[in-house]
mmCIF file of C-alpha atoms in Angstrom:
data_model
loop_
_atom_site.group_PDB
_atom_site.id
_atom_site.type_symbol
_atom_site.label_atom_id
_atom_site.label_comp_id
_atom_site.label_asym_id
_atom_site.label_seq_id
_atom_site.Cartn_x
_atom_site.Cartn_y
_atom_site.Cartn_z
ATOM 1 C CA UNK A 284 -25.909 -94.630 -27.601
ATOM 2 C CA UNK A 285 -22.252 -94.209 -27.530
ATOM 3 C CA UNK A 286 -21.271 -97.631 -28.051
ATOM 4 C CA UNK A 287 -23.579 -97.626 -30.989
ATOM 5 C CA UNK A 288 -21.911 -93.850 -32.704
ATOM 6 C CA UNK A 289 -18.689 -95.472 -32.127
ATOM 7 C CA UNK A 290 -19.700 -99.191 -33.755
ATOM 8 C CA UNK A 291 -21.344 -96.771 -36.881
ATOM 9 C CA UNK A 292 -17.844 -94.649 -37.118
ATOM 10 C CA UNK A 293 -15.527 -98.112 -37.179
ATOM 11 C CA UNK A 294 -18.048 -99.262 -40.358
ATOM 12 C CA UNK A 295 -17.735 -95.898 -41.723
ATOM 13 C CA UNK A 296 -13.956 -96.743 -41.680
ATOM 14 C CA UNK A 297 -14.824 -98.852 -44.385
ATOM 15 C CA UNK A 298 -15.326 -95.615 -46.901
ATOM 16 C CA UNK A 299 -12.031 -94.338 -46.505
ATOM 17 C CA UNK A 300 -9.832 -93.919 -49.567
ATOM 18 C CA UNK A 301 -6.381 -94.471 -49.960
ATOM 19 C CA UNK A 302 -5.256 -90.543 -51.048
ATOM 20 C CA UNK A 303 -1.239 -90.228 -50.240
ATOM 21 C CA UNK A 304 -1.175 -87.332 -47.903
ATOM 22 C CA UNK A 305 -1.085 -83.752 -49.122
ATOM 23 C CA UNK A 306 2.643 -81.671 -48.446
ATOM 24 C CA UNK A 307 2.009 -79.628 -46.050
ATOM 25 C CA UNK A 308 4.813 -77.590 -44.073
ATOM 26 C CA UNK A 309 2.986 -79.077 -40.732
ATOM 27 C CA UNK A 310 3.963 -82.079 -39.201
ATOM 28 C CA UNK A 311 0.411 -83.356 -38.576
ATOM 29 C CA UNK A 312 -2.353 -82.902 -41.478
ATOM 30 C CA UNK A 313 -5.566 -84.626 -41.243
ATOM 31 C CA UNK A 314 -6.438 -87.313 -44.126
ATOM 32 C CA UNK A 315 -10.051 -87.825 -43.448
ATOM 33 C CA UNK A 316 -13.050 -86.053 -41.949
ATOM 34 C CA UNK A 317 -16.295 -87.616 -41.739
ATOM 35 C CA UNK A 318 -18.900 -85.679 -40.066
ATOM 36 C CA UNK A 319 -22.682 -86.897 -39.960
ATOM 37 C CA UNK A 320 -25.553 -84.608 -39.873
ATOM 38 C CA UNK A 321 -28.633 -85.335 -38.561
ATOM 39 C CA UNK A 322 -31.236 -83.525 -36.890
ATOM 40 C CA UNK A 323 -32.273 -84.004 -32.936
ATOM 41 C CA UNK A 324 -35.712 -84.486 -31.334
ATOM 42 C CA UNK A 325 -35.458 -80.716 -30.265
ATOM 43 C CA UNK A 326 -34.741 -79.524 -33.277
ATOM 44 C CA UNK A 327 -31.062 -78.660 -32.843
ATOM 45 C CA UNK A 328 -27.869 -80.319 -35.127
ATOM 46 C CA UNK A 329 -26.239 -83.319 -33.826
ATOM 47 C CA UNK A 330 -22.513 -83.216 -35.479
ATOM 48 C CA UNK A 331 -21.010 -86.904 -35.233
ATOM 49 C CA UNK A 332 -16.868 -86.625 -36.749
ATOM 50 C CA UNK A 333 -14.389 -88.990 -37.243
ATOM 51 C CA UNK A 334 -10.841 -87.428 -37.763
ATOM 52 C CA UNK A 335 -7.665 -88.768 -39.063
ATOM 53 C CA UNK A 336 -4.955 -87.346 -37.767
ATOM 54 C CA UNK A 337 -1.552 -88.079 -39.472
ATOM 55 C CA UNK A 338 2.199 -87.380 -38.061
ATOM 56 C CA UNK A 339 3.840 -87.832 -41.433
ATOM 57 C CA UNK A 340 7.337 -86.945 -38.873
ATOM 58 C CA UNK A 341 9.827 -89.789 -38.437
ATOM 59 C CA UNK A 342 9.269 -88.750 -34.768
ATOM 60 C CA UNK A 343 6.647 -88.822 -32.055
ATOM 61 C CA UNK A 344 4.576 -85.814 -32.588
ATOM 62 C CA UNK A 345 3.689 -84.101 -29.196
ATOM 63 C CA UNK A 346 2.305 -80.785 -30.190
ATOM 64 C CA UNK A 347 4.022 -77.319 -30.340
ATOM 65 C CA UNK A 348 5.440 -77.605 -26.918
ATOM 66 C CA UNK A 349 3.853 -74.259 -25.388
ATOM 67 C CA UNK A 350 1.665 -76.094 -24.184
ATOM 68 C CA UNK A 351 0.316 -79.860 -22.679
ATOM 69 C CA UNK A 352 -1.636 -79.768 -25.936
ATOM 70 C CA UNK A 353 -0.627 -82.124 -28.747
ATOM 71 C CA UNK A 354 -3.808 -81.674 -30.942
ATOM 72 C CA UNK A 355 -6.307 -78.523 -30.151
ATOM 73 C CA UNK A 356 -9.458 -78.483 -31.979
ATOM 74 C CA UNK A 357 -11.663 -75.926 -32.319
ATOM 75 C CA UNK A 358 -15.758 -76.588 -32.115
ATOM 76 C CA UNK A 359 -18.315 -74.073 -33.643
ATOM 77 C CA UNK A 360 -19.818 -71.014 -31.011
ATOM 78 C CA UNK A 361 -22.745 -73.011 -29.407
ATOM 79 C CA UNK A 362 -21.855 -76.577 -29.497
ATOM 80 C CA UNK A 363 -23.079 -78.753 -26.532
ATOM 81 C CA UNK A 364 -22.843 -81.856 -24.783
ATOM 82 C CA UNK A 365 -19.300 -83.011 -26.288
ATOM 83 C CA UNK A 366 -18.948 -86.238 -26.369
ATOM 84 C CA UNK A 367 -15.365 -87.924 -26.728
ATOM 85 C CA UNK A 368 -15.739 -91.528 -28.154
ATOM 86 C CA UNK A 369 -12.408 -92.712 -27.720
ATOM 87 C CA UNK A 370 -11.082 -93.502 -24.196
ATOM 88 C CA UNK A 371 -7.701 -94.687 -24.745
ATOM 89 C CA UNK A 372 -6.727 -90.796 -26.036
ATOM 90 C CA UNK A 373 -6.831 -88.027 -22.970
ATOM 91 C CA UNK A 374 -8.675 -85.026 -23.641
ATOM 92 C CA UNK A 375 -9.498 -81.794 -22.248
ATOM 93 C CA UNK A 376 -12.424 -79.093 -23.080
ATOM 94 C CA UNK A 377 -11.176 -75.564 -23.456
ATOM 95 C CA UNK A 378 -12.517 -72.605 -24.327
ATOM 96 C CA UNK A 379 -13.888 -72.861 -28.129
ATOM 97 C CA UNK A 380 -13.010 -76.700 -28.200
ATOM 98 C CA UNK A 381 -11.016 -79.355 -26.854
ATOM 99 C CA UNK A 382 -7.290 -80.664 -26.949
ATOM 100 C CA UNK A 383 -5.539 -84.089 -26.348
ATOM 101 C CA UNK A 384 -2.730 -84.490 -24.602
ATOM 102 C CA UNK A 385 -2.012 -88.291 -25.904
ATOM 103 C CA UNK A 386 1.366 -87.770 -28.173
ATOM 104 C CA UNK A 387 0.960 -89.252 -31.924
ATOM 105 C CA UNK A 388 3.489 -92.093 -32.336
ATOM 106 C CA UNK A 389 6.075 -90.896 -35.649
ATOM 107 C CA UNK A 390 4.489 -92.040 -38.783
ATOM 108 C CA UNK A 391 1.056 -93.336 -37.609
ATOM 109 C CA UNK A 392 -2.137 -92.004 -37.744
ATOM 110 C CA UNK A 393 -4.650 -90.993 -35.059
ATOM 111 C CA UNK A 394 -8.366 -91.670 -35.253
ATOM 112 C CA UNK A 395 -10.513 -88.863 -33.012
ATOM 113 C CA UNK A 396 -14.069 -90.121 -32.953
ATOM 114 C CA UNK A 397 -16.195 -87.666 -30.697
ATOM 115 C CA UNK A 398 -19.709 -85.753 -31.363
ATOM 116 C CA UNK A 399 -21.615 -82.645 -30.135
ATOM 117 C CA UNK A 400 -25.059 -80.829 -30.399
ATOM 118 C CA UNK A 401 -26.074 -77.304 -31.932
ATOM 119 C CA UNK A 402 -29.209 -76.029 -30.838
ATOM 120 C CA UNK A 403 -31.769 -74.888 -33.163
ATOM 121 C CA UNK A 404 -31.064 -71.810 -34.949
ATOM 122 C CA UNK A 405 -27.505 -72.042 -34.597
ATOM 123 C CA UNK A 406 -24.982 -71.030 -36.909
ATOM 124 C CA UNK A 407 -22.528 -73.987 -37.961
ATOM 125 C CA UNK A 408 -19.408 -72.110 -38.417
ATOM 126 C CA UNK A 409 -16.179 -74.660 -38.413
ATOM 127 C CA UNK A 410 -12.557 -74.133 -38.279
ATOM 128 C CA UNK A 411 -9.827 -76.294 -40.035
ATOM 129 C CA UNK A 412 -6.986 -76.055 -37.098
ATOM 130 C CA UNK A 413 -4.865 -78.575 -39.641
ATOM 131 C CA UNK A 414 -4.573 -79.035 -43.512
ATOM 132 C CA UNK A 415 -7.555 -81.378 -44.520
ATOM 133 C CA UNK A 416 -7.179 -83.098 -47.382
ATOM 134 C CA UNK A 417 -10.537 -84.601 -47.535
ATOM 135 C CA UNK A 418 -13.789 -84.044 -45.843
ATOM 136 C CA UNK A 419 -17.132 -85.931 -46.421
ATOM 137 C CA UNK A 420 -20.035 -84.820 -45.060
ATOM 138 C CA UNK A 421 -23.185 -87.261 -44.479
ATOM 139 C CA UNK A 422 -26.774 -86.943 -44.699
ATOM 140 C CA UNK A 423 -29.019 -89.272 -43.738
ATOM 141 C CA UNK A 424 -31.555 -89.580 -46.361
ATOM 142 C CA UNK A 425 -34.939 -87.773 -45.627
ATOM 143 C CA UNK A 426 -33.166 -85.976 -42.835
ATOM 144 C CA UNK A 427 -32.042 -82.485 -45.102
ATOM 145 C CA UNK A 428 -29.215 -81.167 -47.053
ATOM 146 C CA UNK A 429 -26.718 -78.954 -45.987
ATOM 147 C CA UNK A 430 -24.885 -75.919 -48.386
ATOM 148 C CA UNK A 431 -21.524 -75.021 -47.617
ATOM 149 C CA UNK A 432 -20.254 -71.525 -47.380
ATOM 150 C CA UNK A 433 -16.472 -70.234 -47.762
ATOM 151 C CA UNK A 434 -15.168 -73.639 -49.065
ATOM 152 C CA UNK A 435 -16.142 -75.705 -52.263
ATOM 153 C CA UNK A 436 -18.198 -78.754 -51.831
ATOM 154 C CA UNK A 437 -18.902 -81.805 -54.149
ATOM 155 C CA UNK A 438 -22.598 -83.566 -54.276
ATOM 156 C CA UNK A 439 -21.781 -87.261 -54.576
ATOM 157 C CA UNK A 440 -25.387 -87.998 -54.697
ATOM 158 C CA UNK A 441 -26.815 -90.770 -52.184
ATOM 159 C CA UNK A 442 -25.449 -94.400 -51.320
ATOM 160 C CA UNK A 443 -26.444 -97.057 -48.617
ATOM 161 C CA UNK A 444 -24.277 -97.937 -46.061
ATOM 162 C CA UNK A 445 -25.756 -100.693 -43.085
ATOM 163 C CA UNK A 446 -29.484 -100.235 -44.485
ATOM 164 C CA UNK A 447 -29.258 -96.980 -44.102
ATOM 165 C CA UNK A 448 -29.372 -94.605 -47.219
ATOM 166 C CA UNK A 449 -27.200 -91.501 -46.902
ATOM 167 C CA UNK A 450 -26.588 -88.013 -49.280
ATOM 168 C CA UNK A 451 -22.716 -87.426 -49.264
ATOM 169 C CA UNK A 452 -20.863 -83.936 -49.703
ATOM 170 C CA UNK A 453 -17.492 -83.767 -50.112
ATOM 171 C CA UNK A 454 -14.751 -80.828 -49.855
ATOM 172 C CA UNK A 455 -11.066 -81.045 -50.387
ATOM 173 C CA UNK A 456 -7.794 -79.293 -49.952
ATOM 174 C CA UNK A 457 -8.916 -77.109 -46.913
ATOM 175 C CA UNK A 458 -5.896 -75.310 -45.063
ATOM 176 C CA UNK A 459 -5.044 -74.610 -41.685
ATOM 177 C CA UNK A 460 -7.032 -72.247 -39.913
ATOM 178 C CA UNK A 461 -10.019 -72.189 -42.778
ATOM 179 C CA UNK A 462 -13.081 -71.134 -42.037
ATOM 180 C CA UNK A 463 -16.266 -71.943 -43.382
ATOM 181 C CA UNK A 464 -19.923 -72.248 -42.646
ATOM 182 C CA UNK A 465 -22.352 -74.753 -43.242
ATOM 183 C CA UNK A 466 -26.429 -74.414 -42.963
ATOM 184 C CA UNK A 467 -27.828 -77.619 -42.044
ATOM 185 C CA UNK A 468 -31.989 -77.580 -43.018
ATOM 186 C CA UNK A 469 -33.477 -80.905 -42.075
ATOM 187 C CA UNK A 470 -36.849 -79.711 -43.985
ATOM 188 C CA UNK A 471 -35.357 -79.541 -47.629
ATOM 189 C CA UNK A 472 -34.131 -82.341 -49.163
ATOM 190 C CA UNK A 473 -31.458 -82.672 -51.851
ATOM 191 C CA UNK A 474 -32.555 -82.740 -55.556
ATOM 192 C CA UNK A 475 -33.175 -86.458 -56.932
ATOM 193 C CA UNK A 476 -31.025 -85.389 -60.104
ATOM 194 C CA UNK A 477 -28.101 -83.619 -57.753
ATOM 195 C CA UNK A 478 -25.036 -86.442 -58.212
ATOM 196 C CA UNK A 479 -22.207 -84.071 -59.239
ATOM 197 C CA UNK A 480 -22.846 -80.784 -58.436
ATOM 198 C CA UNK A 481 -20.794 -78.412 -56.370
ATOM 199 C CA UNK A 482 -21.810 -75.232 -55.188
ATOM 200 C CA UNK A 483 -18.821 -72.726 -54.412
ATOM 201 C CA UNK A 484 -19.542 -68.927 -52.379
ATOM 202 C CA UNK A 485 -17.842 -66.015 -52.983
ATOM 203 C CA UNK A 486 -16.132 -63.450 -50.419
ATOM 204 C CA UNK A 487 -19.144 -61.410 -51.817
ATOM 205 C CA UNK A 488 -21.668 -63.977 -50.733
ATOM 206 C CA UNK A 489 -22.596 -65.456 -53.858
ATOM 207 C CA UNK A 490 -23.293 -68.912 -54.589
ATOM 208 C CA UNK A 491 -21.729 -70.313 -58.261
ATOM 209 C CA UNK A 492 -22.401 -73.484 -59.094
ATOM 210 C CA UNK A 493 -19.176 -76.007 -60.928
ATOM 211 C CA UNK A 494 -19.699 -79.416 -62.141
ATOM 212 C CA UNK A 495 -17.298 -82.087 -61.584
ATOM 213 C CA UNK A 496 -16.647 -85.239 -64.015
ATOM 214 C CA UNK A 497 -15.762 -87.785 -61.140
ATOM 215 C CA UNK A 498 -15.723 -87.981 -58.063
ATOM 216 C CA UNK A 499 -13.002 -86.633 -55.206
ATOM 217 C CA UNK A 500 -13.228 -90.097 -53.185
ATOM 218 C CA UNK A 501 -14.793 -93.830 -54.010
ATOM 219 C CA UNK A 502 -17.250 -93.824 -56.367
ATOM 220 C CA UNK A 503 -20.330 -93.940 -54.424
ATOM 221 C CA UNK A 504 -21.680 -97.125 -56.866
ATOM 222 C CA UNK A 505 -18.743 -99.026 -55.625
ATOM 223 C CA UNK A 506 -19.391 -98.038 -52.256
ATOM 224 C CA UNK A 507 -23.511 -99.537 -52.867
ATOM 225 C CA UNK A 508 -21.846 -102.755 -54.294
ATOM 226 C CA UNK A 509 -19.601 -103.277 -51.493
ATOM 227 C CA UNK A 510 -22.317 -102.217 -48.228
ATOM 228 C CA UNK A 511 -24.718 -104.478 -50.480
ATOM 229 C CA UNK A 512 -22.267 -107.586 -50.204
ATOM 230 C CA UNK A 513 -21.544 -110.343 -48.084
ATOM 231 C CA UNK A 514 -18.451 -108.638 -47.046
ATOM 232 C CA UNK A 515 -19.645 -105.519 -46.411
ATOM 233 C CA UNK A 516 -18.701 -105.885 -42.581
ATOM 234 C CA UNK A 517 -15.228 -106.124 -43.294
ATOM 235 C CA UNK A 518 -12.861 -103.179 -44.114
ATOM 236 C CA UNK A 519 -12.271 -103.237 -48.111
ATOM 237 C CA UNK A 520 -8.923 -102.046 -47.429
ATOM 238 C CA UNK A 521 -8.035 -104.650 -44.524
ATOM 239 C CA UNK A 522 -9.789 -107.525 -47.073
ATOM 240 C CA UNK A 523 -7.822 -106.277 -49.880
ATOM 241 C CA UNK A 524 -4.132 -106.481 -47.510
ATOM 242 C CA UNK A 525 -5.393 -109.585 -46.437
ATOM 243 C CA UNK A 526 -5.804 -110.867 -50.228
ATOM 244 C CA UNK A 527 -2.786 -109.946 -51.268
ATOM 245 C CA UNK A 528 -1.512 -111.484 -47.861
ATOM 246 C CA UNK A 529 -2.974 -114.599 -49.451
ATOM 247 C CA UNK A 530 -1.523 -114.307 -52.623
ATOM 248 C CA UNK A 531 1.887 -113.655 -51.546
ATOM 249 C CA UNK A 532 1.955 -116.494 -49.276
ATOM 250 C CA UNK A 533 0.497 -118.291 -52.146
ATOM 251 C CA UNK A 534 3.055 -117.793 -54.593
ATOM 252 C CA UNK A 535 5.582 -118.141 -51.567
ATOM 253 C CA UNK A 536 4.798 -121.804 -50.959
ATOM 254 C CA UNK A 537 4.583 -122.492 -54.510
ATOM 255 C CA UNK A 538 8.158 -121.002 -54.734
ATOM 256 C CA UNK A 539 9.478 -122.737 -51.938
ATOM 257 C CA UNK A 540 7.841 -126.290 -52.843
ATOM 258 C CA UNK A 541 9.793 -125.835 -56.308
ATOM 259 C CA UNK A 542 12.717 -124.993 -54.887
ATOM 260 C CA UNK A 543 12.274 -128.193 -52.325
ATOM 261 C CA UNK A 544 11.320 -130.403 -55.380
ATOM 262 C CA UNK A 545 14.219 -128.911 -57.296
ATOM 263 C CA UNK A 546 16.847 -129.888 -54.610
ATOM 264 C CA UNK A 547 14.755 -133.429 -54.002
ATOM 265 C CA UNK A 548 15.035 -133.735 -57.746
ATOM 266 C CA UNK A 549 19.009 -133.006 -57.594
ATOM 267 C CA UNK A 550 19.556 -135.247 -54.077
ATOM 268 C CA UNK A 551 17.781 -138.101 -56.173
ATOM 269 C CA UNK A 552 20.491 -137.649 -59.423
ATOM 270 C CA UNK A 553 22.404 -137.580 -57.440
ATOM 271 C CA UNK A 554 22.199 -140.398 -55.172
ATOM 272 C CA UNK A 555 21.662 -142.254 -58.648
ATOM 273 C CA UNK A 556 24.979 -141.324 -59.803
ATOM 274 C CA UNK A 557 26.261 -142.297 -56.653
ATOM 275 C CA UNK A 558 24.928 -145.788 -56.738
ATOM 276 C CA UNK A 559 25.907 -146.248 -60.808
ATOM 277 C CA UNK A 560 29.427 -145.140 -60.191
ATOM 278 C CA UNK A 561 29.152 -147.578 -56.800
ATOM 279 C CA UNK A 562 27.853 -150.339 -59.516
ATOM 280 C CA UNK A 563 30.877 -149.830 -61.799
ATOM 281 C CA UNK A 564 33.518 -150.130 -59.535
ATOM 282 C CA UNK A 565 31.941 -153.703 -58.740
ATOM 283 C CA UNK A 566 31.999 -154.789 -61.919
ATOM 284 C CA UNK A 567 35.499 -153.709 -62.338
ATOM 285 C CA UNK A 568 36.432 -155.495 -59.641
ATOM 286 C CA UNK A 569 34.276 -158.524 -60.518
ATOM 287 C CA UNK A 570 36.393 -158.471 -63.382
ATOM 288 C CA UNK A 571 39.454 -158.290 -62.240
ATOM 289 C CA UNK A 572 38.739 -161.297 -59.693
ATOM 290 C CA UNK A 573 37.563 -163.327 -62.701
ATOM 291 C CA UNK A 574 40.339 -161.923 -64.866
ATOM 292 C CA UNK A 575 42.852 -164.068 -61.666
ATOM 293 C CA UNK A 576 40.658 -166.703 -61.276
ATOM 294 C CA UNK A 577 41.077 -166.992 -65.320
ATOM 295 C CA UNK A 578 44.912 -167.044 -64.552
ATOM 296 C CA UNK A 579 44.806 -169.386 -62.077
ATOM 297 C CA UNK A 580 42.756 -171.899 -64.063
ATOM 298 C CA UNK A 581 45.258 -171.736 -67.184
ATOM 299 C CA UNK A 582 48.033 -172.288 -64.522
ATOM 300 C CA UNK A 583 46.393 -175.557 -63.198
ATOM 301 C CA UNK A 584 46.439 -176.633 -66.691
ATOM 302 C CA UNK A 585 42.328 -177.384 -65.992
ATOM 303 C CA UNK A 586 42.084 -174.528 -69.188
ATOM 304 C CA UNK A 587 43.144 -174.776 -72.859
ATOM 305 C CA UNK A 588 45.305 -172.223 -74.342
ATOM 306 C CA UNK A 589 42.822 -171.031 -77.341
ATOM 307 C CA UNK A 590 39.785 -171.168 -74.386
ATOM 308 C CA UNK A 591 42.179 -168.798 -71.673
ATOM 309 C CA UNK A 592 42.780 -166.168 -75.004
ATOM 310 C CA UNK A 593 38.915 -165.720 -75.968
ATOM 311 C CA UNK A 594 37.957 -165.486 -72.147
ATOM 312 C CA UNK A 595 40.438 -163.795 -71.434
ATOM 313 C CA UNK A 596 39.720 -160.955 -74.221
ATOM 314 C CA UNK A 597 36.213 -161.260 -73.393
ATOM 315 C CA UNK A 598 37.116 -160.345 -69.924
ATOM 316 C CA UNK A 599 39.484 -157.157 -71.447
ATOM 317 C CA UNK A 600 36.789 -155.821 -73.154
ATOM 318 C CA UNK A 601 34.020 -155.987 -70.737
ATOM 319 C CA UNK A 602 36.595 -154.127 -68.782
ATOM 320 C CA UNK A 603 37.169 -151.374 -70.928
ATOM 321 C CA UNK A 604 33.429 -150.503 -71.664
ATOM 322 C CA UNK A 605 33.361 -150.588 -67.665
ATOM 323 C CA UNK A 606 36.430 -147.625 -67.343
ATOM 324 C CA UNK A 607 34.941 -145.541 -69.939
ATOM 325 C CA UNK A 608 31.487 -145.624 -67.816
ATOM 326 C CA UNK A 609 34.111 -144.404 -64.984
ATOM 327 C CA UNK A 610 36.011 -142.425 -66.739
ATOM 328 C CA UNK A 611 32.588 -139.859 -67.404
ATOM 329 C CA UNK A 612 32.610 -139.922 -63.846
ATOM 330 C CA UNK A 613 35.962 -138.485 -63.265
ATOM 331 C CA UNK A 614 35.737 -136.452 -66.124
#
């Protein structure tokens, strides 16, 4: 059963938006709450969270230092059978709650999965110990609706998520040490019409209903698209790092094969250059043994004036063309 909360709390990771955290004059704030609903055979509540817990410190975060407690939280009057899903992060129960004692490294975030019962009859009456910036609250479908008392909550109206259809409520900005009630009735079922609407309570006790034009977190369509696909086992967020990974490296290679194709490109001119300037200095020097051997001939008499003048200027000017290639060279 355990192994089975925890696999459904790592798919719900796959919900979670990417907000910027809210200032807050704490050092730790949580980012996400997800708490499911959902009734038990006996007719009590079984709560199932999943809490972010951010150190937004450039420091390891371990608590307040009064006590071995780095994180306390505190669990409604009643709750039962705690279960802590996560046993790579000591815990302890106290009165009212729990605390860990594993510190929070600087700038990371710590996930607490855990879960507990409420009997039937019970009043659900919850505590914010930290700044939340967003809580979502899930309903199985078919298995009740919940109203929230002494904090504003947001209908996002149903979605599916592994076959399974749920009703989400969602409530933002809540601060430290907030409290506020919810009453969980597995026997009434949320309207089919209710997407977007929020009901608020007053200090007097009276419930006020505001509508909201969007939603707080994903829109739950895209949410159905994405549980519906092929992918929906991955993390969107993880897929979407990993496609830009992908991308990057893409554009990297491309980058780096110009580059290498540039420089092959400039190693071939040049080696050309190389080998036309080693060409020239041949010919010159071809030349110059024929312009001797030219000489040499006339000497021996074995050459005619009038023939040793035209090769000989023949010779001249074939040279010339030949040290004006060079001379671009040099130049």
């Amino acid at each position: 059963m355990i192994k089975k909360i925890t696999v459904f709390f790592l798919g719900l990771m796959l919900l979670i938006p990417l907000h910027s955290l809210a200032a807050s004059d704490t050092k730790v704030s949580i980012d996400m709450h997800y708490l499911v609903i959902s009734p038990t055979e006996d007719g009590g509540t079984n709560m199932m969270n999943m809490v972010n817990y951010s150190n937004t410190a450039g420091q390891e975060f371990k608590g307040d230092r009064k006590s071995e407690a780095v994180l306390n939280v505190t669990l409604p009057v009643g709750a039962e059978d705690l279960n802590f899903l996560d046993n790579q992060i000591a815990f302890k129960e106290v009165d009212r709650g729990f605390i860990t004692t594993t510190p929070i490294p600087a700038n990371q975030t710590m996930v607490l999965p855990y879960s507990y019962r409420m009997a039937k009859g019970k009043e659900i009456s919850l505590k914010s110990d930290y700044p939340v910036q967003m809580m979502q609250i899930l309903v199985p479908e078919g298995r009740g609706s919940i109203e929230v008392k002494g904090a504003e909550a947001t209908s996002q109206g149903s979605f599916k998520f592994d076959d399974q259809n749920y009703f989400g409520y969602s409530i933002e900005g809540l601060k430290a040490d907030q409290n506020f009630t919810l009453v969980y009735n597995k026997d009434v079922q949320p309207p089919a019409d209710e997407t977007k609407k929020s009901e608020t309570t007053s200090e007097s006790g009276n419930n006020s209903s505001v509508t909201h034009t969007a939603p707080a977190f994903h829109n739950p369509g895209h949410l159905r698209i994405w549980a519906q696909s092929p992918l929906h086992r991955f993390n969107p967020h993880v897929f979407l790092i990993i496609l830009l990974a992908i991308v990057i490296a893409g554009i990297s290679y491309y980058i780096y094969f110009r580059r290498k194709a540039r420089i092959l490109d400039e190693r071939l001119g040049e080696d050309k250059e190389e080998k036309a300037f080693k060409l020239l200095m041949t010919k010159q020097k071809a030349i110059m043994d024929k312009i001797i051997e030219l000489e040499e001939s006339f000497g021996d008499g074995k050459l005619s004036e009038d023939e040793y003048h035209a090769k000989l200027e023949a010779y001249k000017q074939h040279l010339v063309q030949v040290k004006l290639n060079l001379r671009n060279f040099v130049e």
